[in-house]
PDB file of C-alpha atoms in Angstrom:
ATOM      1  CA  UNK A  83     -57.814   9.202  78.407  1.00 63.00           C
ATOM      2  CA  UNK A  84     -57.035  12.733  77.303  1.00 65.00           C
ATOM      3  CA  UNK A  85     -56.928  13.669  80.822  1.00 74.00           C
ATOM      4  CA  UNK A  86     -54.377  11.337  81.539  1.00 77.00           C
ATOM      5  CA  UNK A  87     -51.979  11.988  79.151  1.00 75.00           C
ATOM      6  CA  UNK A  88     -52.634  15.998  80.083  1.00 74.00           C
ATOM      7  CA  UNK A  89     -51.023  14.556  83.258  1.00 83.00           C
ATOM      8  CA  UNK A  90     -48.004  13.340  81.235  1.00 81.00           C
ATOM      9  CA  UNK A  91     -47.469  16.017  79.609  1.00 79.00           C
ATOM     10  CA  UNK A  92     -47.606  18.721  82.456  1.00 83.00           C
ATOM     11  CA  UNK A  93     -45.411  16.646  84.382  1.00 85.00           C
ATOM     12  CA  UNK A  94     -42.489  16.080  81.106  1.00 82.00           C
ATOM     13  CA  UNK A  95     -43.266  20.296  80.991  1.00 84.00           C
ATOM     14  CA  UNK A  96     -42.356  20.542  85.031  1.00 86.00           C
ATOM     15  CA  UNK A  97     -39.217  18.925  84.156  1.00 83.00           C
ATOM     16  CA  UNK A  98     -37.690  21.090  81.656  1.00 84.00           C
ATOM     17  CA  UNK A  99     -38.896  24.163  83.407  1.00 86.00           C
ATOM     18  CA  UNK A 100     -37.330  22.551  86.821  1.00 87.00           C
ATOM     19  CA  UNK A 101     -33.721  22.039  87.376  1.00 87.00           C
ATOM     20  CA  UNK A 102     -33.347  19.376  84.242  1.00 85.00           C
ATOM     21  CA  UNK A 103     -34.113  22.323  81.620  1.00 82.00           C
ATOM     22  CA  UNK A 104     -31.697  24.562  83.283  1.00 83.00           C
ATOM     23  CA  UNK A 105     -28.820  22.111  83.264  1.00 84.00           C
ATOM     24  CA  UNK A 106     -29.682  21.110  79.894  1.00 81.00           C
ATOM     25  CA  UNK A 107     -29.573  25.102  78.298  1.00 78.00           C
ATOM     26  CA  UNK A 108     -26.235  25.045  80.537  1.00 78.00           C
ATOM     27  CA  UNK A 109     -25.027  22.187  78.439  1.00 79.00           C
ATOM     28  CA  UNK A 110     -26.383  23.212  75.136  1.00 75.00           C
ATOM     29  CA  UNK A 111     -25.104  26.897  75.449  1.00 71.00           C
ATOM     30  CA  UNK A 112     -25.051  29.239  72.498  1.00 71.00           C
ATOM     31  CA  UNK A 113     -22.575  28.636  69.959  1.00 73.00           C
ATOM     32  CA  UNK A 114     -21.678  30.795  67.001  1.00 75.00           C
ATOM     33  CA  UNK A 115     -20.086  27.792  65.201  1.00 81.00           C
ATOM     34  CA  UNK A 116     -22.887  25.661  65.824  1.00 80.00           C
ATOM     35  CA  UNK A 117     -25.441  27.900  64.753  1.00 77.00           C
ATOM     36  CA  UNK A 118     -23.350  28.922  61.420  1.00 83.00           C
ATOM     37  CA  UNK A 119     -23.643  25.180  60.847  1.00 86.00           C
ATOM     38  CA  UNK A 120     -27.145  24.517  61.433  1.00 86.00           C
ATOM     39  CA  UNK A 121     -27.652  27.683  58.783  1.00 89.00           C
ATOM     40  CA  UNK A 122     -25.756  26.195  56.203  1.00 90.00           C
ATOM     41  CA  UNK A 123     -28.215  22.949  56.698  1.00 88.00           C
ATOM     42  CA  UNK A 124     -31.478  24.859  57.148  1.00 91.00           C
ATOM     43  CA  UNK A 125     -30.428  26.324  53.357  1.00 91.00           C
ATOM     44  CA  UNK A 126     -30.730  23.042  52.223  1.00 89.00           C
ATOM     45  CA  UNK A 127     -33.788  21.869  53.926  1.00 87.00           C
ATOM     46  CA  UNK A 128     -35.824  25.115  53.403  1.00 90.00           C
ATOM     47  CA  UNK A 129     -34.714  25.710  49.365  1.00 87.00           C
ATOM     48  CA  UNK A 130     -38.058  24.350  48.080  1.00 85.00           C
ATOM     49  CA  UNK A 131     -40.137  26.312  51.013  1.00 83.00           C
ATOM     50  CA  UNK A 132     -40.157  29.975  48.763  1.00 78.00           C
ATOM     51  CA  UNK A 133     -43.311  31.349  50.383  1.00 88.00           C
ATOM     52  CA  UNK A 134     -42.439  30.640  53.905  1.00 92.00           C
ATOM     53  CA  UNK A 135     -41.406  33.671  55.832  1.00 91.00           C
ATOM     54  CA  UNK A 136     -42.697  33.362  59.716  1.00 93.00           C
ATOM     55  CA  UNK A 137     -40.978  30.649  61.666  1.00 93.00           C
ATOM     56  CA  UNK A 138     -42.075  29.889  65.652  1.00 93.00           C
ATOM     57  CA  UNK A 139     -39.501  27.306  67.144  1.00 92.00           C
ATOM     58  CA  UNK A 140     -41.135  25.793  69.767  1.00 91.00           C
ATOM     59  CA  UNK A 141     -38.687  25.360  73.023  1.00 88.00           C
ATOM     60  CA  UNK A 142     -35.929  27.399  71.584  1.00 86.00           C
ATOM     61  CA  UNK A 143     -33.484  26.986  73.902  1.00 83.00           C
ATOM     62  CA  UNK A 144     -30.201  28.629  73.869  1.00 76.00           C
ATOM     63  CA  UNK A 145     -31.560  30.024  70.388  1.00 80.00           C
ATOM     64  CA  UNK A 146     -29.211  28.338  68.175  1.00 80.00           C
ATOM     65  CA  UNK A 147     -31.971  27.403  65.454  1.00 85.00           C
ATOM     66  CA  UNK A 148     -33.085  30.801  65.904  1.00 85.00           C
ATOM     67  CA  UNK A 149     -30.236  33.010  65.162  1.00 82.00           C
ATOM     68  CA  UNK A 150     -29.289  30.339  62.195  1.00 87.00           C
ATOM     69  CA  UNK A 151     -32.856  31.320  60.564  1.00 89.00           C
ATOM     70  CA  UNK A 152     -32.953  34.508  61.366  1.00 86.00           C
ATOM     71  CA  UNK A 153     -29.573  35.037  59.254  1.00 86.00           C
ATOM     72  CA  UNK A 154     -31.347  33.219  56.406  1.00 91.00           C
ATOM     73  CA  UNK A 155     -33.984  36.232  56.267  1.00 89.00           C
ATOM     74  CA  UNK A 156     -36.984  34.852  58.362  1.00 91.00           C
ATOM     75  CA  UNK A 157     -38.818  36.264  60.773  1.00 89.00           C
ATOM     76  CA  UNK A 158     -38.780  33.886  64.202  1.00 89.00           C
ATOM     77  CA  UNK A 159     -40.301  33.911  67.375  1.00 89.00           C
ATOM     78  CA  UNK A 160     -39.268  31.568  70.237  1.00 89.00           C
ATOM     79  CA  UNK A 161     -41.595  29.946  72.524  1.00 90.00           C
ATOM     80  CA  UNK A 162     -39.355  28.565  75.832  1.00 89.00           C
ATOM     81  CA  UNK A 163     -40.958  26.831  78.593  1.00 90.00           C
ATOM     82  CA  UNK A 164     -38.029  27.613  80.823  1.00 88.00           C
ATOM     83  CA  UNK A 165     -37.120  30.960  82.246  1.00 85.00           C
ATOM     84  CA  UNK A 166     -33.714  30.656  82.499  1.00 82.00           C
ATOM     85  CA  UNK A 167     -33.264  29.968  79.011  1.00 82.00           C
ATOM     86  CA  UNK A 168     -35.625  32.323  78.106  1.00 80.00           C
ATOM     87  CA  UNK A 169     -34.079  35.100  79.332  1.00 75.00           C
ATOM     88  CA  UNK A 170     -30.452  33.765  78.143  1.00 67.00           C
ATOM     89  CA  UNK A 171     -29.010  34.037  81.968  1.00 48.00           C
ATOM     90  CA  UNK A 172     -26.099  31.815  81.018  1.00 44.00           C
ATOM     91  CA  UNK A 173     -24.677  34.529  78.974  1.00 43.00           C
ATOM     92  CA  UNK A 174     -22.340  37.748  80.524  1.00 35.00           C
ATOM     93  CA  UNK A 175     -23.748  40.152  77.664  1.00 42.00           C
ATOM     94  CA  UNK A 176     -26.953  39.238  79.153  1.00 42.00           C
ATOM     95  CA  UNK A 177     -28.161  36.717  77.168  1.00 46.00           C
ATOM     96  CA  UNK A 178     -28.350  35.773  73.520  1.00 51.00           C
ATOM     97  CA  UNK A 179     -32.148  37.040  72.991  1.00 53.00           C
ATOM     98  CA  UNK A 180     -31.961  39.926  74.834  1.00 52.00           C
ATOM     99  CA  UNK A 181     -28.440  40.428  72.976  1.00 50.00           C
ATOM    100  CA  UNK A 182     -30.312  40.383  69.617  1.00 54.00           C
ATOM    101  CA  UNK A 183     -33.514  41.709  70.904  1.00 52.00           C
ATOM    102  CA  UNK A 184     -31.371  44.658  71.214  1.00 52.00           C
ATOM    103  CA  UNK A 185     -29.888  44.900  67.947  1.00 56.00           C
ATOM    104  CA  UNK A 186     -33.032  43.568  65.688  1.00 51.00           C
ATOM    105  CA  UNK A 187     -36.385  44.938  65.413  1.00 48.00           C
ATOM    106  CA  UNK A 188     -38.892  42.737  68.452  1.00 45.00           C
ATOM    107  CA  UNK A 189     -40.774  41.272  65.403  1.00 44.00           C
ATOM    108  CA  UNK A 190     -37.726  39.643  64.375  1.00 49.00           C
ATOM    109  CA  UNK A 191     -36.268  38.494  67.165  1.00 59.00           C
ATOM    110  CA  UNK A 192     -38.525  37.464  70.347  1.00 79.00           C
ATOM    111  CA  UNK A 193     -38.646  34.344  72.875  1.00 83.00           C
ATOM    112  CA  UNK A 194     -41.432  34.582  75.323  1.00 87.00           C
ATOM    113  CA  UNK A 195     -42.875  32.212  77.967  1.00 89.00           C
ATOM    114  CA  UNK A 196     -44.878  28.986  76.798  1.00 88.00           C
ATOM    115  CA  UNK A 197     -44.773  25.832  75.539  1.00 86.00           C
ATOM    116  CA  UNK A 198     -46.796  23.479  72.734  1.00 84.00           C
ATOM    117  CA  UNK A 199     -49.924  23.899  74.651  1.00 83.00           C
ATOM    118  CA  UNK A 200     -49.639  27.596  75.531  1.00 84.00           C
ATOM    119  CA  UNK A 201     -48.580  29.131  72.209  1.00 88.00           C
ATOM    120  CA  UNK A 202     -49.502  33.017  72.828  1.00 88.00           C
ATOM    121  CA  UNK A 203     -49.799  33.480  69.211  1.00 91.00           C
ATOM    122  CA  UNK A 204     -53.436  33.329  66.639  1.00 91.00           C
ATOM    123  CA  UNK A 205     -54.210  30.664  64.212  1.00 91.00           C
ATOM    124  CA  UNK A 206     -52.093  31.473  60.657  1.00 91.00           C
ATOM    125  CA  UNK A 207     -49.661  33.900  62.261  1.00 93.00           C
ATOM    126  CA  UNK A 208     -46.807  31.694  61.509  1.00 94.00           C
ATOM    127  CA  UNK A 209     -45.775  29.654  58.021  1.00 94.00           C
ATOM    128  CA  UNK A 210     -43.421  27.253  59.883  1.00 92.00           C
ATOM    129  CA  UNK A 211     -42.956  25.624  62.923  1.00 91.00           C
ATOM    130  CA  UNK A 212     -39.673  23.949  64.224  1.00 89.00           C
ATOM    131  CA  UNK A 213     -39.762  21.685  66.627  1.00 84.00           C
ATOM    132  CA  UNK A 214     -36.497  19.949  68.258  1.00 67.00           C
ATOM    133  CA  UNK A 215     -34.526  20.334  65.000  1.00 53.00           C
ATOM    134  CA  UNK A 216     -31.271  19.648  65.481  1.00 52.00           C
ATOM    135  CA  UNK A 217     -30.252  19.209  61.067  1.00 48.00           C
ATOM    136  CA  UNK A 218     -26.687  18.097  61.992  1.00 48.00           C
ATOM    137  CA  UNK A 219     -28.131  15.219  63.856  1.00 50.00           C
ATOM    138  CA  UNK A 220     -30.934  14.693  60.767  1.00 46.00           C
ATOM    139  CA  UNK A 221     -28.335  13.252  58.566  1.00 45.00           C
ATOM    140  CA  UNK A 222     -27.342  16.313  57.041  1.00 43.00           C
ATOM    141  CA  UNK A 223     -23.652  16.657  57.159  1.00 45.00           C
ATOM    142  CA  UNK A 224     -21.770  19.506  55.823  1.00 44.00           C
ATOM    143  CA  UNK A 225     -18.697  18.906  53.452  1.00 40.00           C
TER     144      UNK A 225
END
């Protein structure tokens, strides 16, 4: 049974490193606004969570969650199946990670290659992880 659904999974992984996930980080480019907004609702979902200061997003995409968090103070590190999102290629300033990659110290600000199997990271290294969070689709509407 297990090995079948491996076989599921690997395949839905193919996908979004294929074609799909690079016309889906074409789609869901980086946006300052966007991002701004998801901060403003991360405040409100993470003001109970005081001792939490290492977040992995897993499939970080264009890095919008990222850069939101990041501005709230934590630590975050991206795991991207995809290469092309990865390495930001839709962007002329070459890329929104390796854009703050530049200006932030690499512990603050990484993405590298993987996905929920293939986490390159040890048990404990991380207090949080984020997972397809989207807040302003969650319900959580600004004012």
């Amino acid at each position: 049974m297990l090995g079948v659904l491996r076989k599921k999974a690997d395949r839905v992984l193919d996908f979004w490193k294929g074609s799909f996930g690079y016309e889906y980080t074409i789609r869901n480019s980086f946006s300052e606004e966007i991002s701004n907004r998801r901060k403003d609702s991360f405040v409100v979902i993470l003001q109970d969570c005081c001792h939490i200061r290492n977040i992995i997003e897993i499939g970080s995409g264009s890095g919008m969650n990222m850069e939101a968090l990041y501005q709230l103070g934590y630590s975050v590190v991206g795991v991207e199946p995809n290469r092309y999102a990865r390495e930001g290629g839709i962007f002329n300033d070459g890329g929104i990670f390796n854009r703050f990659k530049n200006e932030r110290k690499k512990t603050e600000w990484n993405v590298v290659d993987g996905d929920c199997y293939n986490i390159p990271y040890g048990d404990n290294t991380f207090d949080l992880v984020v997972k397809e969070v989207n807040p302003l689709k969650q319900g959580l509407k600004q004012n």
